[in-house]
Coordinates of C-alpha atoms in Angstrom, one line a residue:
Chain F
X1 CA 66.0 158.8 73.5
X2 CA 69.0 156.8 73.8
X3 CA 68.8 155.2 77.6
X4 CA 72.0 154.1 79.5
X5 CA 69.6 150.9 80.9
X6 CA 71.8 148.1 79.0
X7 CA 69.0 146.3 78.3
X8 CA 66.8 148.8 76.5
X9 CA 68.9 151.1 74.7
X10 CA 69.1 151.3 71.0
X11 CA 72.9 149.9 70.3
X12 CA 74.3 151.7 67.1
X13 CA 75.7 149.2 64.5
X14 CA 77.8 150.6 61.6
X15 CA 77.0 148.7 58.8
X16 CA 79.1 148.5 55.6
X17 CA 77.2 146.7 53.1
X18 CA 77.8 145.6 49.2
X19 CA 76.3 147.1 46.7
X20 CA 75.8 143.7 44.9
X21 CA 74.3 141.8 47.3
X22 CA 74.1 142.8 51.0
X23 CA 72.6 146.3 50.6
X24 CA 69.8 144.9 47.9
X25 CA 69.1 142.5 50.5
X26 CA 68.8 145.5 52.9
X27 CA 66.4 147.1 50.1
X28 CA 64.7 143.8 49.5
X29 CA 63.9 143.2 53.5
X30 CA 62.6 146.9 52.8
X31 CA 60.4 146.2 50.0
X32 CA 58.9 142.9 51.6
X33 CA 57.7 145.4 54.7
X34 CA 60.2 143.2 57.1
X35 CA 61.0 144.3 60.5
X36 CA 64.4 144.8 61.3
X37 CA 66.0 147.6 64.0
X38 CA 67.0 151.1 64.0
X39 CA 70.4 150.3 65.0
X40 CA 71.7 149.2 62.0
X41 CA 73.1 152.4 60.3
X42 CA 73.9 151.4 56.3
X43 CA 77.0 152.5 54.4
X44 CA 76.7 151.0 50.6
X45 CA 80.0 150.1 49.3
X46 CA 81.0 148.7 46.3
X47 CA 82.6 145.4 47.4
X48 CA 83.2 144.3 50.8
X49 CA 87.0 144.2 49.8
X50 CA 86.9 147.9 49.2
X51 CA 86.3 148.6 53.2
X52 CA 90.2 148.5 54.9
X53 CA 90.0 147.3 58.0
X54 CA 90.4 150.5 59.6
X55 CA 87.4 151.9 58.1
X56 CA 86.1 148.8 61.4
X57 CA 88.5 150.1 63.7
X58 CA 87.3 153.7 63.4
X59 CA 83.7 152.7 63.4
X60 CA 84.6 150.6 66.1
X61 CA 86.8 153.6 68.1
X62 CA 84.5 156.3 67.2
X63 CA 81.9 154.7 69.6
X64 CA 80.1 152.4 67.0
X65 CA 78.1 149.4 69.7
X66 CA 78.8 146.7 66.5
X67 CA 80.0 147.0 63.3
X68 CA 78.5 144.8 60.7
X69 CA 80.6 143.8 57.1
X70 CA 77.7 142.7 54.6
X71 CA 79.3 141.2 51.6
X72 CA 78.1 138.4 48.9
X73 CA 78.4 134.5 49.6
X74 CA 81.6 133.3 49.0
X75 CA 81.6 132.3 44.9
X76 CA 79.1 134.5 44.4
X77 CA 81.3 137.6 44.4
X78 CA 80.4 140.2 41.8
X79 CA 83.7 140.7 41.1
X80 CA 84.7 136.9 41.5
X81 CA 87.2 137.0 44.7
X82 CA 86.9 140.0 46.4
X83 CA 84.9 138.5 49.2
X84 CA 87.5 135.6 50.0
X85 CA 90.3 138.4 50.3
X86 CA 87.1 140.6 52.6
X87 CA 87.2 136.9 54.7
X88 CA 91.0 136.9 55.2
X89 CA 91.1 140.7 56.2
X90 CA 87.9 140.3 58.6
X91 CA 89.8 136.9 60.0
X92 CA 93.4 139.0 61.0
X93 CA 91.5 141.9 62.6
X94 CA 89.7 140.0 64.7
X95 CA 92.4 137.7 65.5
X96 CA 94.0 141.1 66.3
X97 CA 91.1 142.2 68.5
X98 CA 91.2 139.0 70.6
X99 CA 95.0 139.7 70.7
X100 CA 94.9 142.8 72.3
X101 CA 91.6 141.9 74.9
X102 CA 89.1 144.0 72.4
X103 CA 85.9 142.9 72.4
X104 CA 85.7 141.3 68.7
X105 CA 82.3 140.2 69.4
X106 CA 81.8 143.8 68.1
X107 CA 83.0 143.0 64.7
X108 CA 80.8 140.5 62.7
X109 CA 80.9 139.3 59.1
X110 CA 78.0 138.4 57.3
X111 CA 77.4 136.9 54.1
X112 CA 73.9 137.8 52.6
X113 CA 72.8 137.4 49.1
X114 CA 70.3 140.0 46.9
X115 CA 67.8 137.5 47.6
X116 CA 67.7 137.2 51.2
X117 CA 65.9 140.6 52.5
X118 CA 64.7 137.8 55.4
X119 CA 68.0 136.8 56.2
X120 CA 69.1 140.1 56.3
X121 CA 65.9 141.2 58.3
X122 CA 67.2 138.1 60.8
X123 CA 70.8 138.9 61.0
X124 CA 70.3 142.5 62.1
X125 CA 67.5 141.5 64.2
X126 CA 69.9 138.7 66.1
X127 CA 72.8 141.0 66.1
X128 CA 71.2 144.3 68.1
X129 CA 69.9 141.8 70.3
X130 CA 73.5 140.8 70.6
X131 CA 75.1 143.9 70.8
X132 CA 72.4 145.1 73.5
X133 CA 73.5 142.3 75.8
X134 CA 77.2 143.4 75.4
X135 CA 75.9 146.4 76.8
X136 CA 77.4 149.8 74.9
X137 CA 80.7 150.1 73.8
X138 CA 82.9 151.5 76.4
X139 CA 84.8 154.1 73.2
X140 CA 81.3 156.1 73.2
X141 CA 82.9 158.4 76.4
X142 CA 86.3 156.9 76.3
X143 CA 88.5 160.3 75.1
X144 CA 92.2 159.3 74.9
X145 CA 91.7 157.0 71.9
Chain D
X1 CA 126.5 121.3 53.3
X2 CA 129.9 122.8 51.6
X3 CA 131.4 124.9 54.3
X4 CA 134.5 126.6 54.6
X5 CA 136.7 126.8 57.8
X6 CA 137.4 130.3 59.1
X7 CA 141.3 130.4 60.6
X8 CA 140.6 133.8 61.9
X9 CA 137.5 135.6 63.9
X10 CA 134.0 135.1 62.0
X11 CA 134.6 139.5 61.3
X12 CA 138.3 139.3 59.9
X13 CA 136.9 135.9 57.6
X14 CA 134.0 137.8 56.4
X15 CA 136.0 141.1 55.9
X16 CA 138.4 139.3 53.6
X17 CA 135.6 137.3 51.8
X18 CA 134.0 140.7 50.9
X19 CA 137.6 142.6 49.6
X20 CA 138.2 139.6 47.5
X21 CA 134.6 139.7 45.9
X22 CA 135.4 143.3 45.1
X23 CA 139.0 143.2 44.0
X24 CA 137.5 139.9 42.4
X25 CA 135.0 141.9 40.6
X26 CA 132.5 139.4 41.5
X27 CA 130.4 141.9 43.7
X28 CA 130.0 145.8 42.5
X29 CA 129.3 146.8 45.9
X30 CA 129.6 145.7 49.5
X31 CA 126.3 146.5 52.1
X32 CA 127.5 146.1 55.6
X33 CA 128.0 147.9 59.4
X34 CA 130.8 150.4 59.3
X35 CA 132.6 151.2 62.5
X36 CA 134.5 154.6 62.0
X37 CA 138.0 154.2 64.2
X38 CA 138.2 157.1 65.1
X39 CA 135.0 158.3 66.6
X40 CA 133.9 154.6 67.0
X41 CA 130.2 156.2 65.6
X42 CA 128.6 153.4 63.5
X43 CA 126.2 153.0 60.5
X44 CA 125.2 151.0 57.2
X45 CA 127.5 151.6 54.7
X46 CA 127.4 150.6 50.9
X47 CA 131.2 150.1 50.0
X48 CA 133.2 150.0 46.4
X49 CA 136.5 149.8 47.1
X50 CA 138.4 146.7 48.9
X51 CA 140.3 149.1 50.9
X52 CA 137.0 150.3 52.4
X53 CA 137.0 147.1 54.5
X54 CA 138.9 148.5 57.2
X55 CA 136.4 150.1 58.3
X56 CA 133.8 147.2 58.0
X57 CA 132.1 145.4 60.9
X58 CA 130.1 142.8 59.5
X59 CA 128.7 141.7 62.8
X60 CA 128.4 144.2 64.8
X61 CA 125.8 144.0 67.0
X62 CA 123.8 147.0 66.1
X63 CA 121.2 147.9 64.1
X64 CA 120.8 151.6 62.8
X65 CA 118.3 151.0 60.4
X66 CA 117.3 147.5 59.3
X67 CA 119.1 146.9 56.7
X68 CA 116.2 144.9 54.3
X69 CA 114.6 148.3 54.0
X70 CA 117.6 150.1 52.9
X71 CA 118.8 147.1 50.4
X72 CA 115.0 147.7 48.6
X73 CA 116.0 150.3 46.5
X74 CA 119.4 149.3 46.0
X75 CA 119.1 146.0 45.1
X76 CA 116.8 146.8 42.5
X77 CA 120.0 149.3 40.4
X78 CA 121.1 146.3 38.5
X79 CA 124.6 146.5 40.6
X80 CA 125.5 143.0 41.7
X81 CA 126.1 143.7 45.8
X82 CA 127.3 141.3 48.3
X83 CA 125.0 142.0 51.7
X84 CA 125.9 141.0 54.9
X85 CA 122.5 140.8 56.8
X86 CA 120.7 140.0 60.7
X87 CA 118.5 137.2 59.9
X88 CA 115.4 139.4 60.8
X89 CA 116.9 141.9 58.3
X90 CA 116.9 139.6 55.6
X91 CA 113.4 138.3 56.3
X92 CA 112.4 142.4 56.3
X93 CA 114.1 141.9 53.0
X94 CA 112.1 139.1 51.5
X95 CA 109.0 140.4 52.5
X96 CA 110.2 143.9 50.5
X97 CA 110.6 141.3 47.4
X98 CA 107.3 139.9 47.6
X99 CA 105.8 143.2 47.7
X100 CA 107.5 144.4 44.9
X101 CA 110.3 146.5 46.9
X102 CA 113.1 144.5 45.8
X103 CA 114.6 141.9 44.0
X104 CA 117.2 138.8 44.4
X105 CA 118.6 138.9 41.0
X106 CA 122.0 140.9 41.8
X107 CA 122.4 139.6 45.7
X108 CA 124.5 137.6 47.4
X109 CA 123.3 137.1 50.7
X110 CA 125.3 136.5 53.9
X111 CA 124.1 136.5 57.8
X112 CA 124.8 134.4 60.9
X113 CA 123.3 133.0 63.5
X114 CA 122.7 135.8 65.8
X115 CA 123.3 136.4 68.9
X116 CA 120.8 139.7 68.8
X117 CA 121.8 143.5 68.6
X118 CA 122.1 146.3 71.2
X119 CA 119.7 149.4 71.2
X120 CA 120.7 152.5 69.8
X121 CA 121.2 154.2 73.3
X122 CA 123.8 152.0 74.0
X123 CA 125.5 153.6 70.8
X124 CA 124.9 157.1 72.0
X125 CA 125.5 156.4 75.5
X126 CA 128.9 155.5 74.0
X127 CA 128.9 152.0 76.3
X128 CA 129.4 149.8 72.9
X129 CA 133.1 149.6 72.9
X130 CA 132.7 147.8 76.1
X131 CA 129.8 145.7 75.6
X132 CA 130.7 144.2 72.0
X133 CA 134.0 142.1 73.4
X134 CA 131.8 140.4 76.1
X135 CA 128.5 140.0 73.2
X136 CA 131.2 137.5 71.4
X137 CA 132.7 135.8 74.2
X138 CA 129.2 135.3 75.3
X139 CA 127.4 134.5 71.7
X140 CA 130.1 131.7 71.3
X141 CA 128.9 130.6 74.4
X142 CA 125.0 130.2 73.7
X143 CA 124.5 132.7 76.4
X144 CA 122.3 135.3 76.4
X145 CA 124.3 139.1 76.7
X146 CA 122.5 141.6 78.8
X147 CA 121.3 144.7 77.3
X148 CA 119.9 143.6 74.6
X149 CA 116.8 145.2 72.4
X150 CA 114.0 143.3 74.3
X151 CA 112.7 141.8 70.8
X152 CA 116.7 139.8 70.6
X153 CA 116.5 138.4 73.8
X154 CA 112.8 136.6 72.7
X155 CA 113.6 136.3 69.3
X156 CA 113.4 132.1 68.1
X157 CA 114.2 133.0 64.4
X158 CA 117.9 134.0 65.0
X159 CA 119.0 130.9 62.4
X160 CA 119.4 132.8 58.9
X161 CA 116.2 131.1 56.8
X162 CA 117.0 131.9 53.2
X163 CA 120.9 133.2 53.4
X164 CA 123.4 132.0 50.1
X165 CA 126.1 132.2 52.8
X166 CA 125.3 131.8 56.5
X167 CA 128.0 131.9 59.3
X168 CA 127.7 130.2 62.6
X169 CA 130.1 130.8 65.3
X170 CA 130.9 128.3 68.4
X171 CA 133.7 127.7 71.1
X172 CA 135.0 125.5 68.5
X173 CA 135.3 127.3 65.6
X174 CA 133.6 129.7 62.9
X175 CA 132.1 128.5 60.2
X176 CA 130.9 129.6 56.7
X177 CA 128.3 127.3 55.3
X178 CA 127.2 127.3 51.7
X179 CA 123.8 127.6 50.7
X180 CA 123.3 127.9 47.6
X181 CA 124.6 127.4 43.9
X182 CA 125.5 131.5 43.8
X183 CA 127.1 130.7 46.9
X184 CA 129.5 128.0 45.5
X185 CA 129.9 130.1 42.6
X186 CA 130.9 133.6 44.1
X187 CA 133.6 131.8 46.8
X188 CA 135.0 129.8 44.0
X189 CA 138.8 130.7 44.5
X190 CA 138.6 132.0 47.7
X191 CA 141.5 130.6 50.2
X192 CA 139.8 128.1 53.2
X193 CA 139.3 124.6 53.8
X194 CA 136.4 123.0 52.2
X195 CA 134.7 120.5 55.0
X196 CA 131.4 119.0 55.3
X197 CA 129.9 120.2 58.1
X198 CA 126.2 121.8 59.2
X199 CA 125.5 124.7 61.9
X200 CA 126.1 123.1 65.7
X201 CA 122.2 121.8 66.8
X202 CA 123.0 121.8 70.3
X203 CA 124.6 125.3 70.2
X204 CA 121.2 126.1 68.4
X205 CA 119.3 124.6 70.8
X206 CA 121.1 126.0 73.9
X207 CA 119.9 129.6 72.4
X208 CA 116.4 128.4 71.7
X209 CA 116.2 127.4 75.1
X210 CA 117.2 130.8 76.3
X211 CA 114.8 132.7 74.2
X212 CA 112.1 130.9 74.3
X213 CA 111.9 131.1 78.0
X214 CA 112.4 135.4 77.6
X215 CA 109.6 135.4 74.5
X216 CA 107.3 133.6 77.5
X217 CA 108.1 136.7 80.1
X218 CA 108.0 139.6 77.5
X219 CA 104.7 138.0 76.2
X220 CA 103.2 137.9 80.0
X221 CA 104.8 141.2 80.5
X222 CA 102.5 142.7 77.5
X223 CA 99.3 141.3 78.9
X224 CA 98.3 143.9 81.4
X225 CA 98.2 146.2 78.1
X226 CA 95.3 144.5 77.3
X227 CA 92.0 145.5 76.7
X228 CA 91.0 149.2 75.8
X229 CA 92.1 150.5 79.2
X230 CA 95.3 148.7 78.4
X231 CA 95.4 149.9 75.5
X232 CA 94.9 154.1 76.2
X233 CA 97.9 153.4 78.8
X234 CA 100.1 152.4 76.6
X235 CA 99.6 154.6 73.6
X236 CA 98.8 157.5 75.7
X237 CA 101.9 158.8 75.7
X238 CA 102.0 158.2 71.9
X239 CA 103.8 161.7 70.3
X240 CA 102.0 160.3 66.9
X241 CA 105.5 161.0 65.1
X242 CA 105.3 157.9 63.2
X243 CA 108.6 157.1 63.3
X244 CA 107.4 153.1 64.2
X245 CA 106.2 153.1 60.6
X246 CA 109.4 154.8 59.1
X247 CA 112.1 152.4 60.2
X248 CA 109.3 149.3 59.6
X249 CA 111.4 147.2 57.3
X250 CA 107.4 146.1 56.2
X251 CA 106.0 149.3 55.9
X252 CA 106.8 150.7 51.9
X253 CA 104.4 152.6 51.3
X254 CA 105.8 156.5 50.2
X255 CA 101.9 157.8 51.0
X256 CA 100.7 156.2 54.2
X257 CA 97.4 156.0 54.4
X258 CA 97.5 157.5 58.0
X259 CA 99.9 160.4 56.6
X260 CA 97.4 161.5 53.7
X261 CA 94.5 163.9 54.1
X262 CA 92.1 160.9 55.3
X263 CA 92.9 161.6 58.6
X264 CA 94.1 165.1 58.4
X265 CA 91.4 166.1 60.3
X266 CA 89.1 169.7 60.4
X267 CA 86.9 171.8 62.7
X268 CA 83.6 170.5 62.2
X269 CA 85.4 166.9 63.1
X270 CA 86.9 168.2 66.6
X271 CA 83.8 170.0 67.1
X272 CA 81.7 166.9 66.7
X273 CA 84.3 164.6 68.8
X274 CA 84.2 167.7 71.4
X275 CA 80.4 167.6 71.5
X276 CA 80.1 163.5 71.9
X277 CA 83.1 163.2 74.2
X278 CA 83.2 166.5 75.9
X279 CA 87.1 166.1 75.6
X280 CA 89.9 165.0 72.6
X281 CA 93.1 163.5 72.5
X282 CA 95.8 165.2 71.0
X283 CA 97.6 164.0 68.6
X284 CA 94.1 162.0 67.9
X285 CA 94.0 158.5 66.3
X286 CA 97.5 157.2 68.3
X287 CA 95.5 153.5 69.0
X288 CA 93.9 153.4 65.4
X289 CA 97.3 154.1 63.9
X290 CA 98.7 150.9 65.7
X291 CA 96.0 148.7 65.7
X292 CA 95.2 150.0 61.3
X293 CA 99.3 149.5 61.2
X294 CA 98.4 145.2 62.7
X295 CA 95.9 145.0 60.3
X296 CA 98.0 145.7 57.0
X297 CA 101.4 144.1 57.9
X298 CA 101.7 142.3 61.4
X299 CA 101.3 138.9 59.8
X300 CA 104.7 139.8 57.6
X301 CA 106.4 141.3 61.4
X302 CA 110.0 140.1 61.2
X303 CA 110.3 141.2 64.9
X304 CA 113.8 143.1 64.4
X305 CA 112.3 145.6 67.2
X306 CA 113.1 148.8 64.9
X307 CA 110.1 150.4 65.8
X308 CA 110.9 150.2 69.5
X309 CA 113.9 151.2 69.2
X310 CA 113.3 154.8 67.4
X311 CA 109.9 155.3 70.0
X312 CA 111.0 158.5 71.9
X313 CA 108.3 157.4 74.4
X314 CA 109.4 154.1 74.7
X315 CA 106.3 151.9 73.6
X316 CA 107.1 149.0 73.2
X317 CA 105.8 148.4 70.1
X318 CA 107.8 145.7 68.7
X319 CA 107.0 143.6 71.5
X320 CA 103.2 143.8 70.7
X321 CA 103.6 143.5 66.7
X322 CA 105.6 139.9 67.6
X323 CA 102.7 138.8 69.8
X324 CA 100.2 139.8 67.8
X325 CA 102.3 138.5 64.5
X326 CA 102.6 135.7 65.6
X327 CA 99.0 134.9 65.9
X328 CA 97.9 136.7 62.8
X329 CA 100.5 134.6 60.6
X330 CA 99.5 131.9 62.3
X331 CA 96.4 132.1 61.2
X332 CA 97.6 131.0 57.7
X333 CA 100.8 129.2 59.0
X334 CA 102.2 131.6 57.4
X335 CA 106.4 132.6 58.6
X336 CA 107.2 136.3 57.2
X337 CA 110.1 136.0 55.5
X338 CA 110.7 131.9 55.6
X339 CA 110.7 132.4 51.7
X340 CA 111.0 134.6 48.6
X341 CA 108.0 132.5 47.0
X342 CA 105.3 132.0 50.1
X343 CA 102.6 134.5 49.1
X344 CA 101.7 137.7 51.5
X345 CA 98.4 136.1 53.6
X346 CA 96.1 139.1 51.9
X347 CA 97.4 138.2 48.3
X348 CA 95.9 135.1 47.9
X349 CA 92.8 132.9 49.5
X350 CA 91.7 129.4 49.6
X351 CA 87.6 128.8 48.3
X352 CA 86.9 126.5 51.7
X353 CA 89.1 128.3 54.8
X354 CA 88.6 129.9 58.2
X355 CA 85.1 128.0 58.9
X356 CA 82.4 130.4 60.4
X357 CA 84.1 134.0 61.4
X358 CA 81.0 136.0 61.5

């Protein structure tokens, strides 16, 4: 039951992971039986570059408490550079967000390798912590969007 | 810099440069404002024939589409065409290039330092035959005219950045200065003293002043917009017609993304957004339109104020692409439109940039 306490409700965090590397991280934190919250809510994409930046805004309009963009280490891209063009993209929305007086601390960009099912057990573990101080995002009731 | 005195008014020297490119056969084509005499209507007009210059108006102070969108296609037939361009057109114009849209090859480029335009209501309202004589005894003047689009009046980038010809006009004279080799090339023969001479800095300068000062206040003006209360104000009256994406001299694509069936939207949507909101916006999506519009081209905004211009609800758009333009671009110090060759910001990427985003 989702409680409108701020400090105990379950935030909702869209998540957009690789295929290549964030997402088998997700499976690999899986695998190792590591903890991590029910807030993060997976969507496996095939390169971090794929997700246009609306694909956030929507999330992020549509009531989403954080939105999370999972993508391979910079260099490590599966297909070579689309992560560096996923880091410019990430950099102008939020630079758009602050712009405007969004909260961009609802936006966050991760970089988290096949490997690191911890890290990924961590990051989603630090974030809905984060999130559930922010409280929830004010586009959950807001209607004229 | 080769420049070449104008006897006359910067208009009746430009008018004559473009007939004798024509009748010279230098240029196939002429792209420039039209005033008809008559009616005293204007528009863009593409012009073949020298005698069509009567009716030219190379500076007047109106835009009725920015004219780097409507070269794209044009410049792109293989007819050489002498355009006479706003700075902020021709900046639309080389971002057009760089995506593709356009091409330099067959172009000879002319613009001035600009004194800004008018909106189109002053057109319609039929008030432009009396504002343009007081725009030019003013412009000469370094003084800002009133009634101008709000965009002008803050705009810093009104010295042409990439022009072969550029004109600048003072108390003191008009002049046409030279940019480029196509430049020296495509005047060859035409009648005007040849002087050294460079665009007036302090005339510059006293404009900068001017504008910086009304950037500042249209800036301030768009901060209680802010935040997403701000933000459902101002695009609350949003009709969702799109037109801000039409007349975007940025904006090419013939299938916008917001236009396909992504966001053509069906029952079991409105019935979920009904359930989770009890209510729903009409046209829906208004604020992710704008803010999915900043994302894929407000670090190329060339500020020409277009969109706000052709808002029936009067949003003043433009004024929030600038700001947030500015920072976007920024970001990469990146100047839409500075130059043909400066990559597009998403195009290209450095291996060690932009620290820790996350």
């Amino acid at each position: 039951m989702i409680s409108d306490k701020h400090d105990d409700f379950t935030p909702r965090i869209t998540s957009f992971l690789c295929k290549w590397c964030s997402y088998t991280g997700a499976d690999l934190a899986g695998t190792n039986r590591l903890q991590y919250p029910t807030s993060i809510i997976p969507i496996q994409v095939m390169c971090s570059s794929r997700v246009d930046p609306v694909f956030l805004i929507k999330a992020f309009l549509s009531g989403s408490d954080g939105v999370l963009m999972g993508g391979c280490h910079p260099g490590d891209c599966h297909y070579e550079t689309g992560n560096y063009h996923t880091r410019r993209r990430f950099a102008i929305l939020k630079e758009i967000f602050d712009s405007l007086g969004l909260e961009s601390d609802r936006l966050k960009l991760s970089w988290i390798s096949a490997s690191e099912g911890p890290k990924f057990a961590q990051v989603s573990n630090e974030y809905t912590e984060q999130i559930r101080k922010m409280g929830k995002n004010p586009t959950r009731k807001s209607v004229f969007l | 810099m080769n420049s070449i005195v104008m006897k006359q008014d910067a208009s009746t020297a430009i008018r004559e440069l473009l007939a004798y490119l024509l009748s010279s056969s230098r240029v196939d084509a002429v792209l420039t404002m039209r005033q008809v005499p008559e009616t005293g209507s204007c528009d863009l007009g593409l012009i073949t024939d020298p005698s069509g210059m009567v009716e030219a108006e190379p500076f007047l102070p109106v835009m009725t589409a920015n004219a780097g969108q409507a070269l794209s296609s044009i410049s792109m037939s293989g007819k050489r065409i002498a355009a006479v361009l706003k700075p902020c057109e021709l900046r639309g114009f080389t971002e057009r290039v760089k995506r593709e849209q356009g091409s330099f090859d067959n172009l000879l480029t002319i613009s001035s330092i600009c004194g800004g335009v008018f909106p189109l209501e002053k057109v319609i309202s039929g008030d432009l035959e009396k504002l343009v004589p007081r725009y030019i005894e003013k412009t000469a003047r370094a003084e800002a005219p009133r009634g101008l689009r709000e965009t002008c009046k803050a705009c810093e980038e009104f010295v042409p950045m990439n022009a072969d010809i550029s004109v600048s006009v003072t108390e003191h004279g008009s002049l046409m200065h030279l940019h480029s080799d196509r430049a020296e090339e495509y005047t060859e023969g035409f009648e005007g003293e040849r002087i050294e001479a460079r665009a007036d800095q302090s005339h510059i300068d006293r404009m900068m002043k001017s504008r910086s000062a009304a950037k500042g206040k249209l800036f301030q003006s768009l901060e209680k917009s802010s935040g997403l209360d701000g933000l459902v104000d101002l695009f609350g009256k949003c009709v969702g017609c799109h037109g801000c994406s039409r007349v975007c001299p940025i904006c090419y694509c013939q299938h916008c993304d917001f236009e396909s069936i992504n966001f053509d939207y069906n029952q079991p949507y409105f019935q979920e957004s009904l359930e989770a909101r009890g209510a729903l916006r009409l046209p829906p999506d208004t604020i992710l339109f704008q803010l999915g519009r900043l994302t894929h081209m407000s670090f190329s905004c060339v500020g020409c104020g277009m969109c706000s211009d052709v808002c029936p609800v009067s949003i003043p758009v433009a004024g929030i692409f600038k700001k947030t333009g500015e920072r976007t671009a920024g970001l990469f110090d990146y100047v839409p439109g500075r130059d043909s060759e400066e990559p597009i910001p998403v195009m290209v990427f450095k291996e060690e940039e932009l620290g820790d985003i996350g």
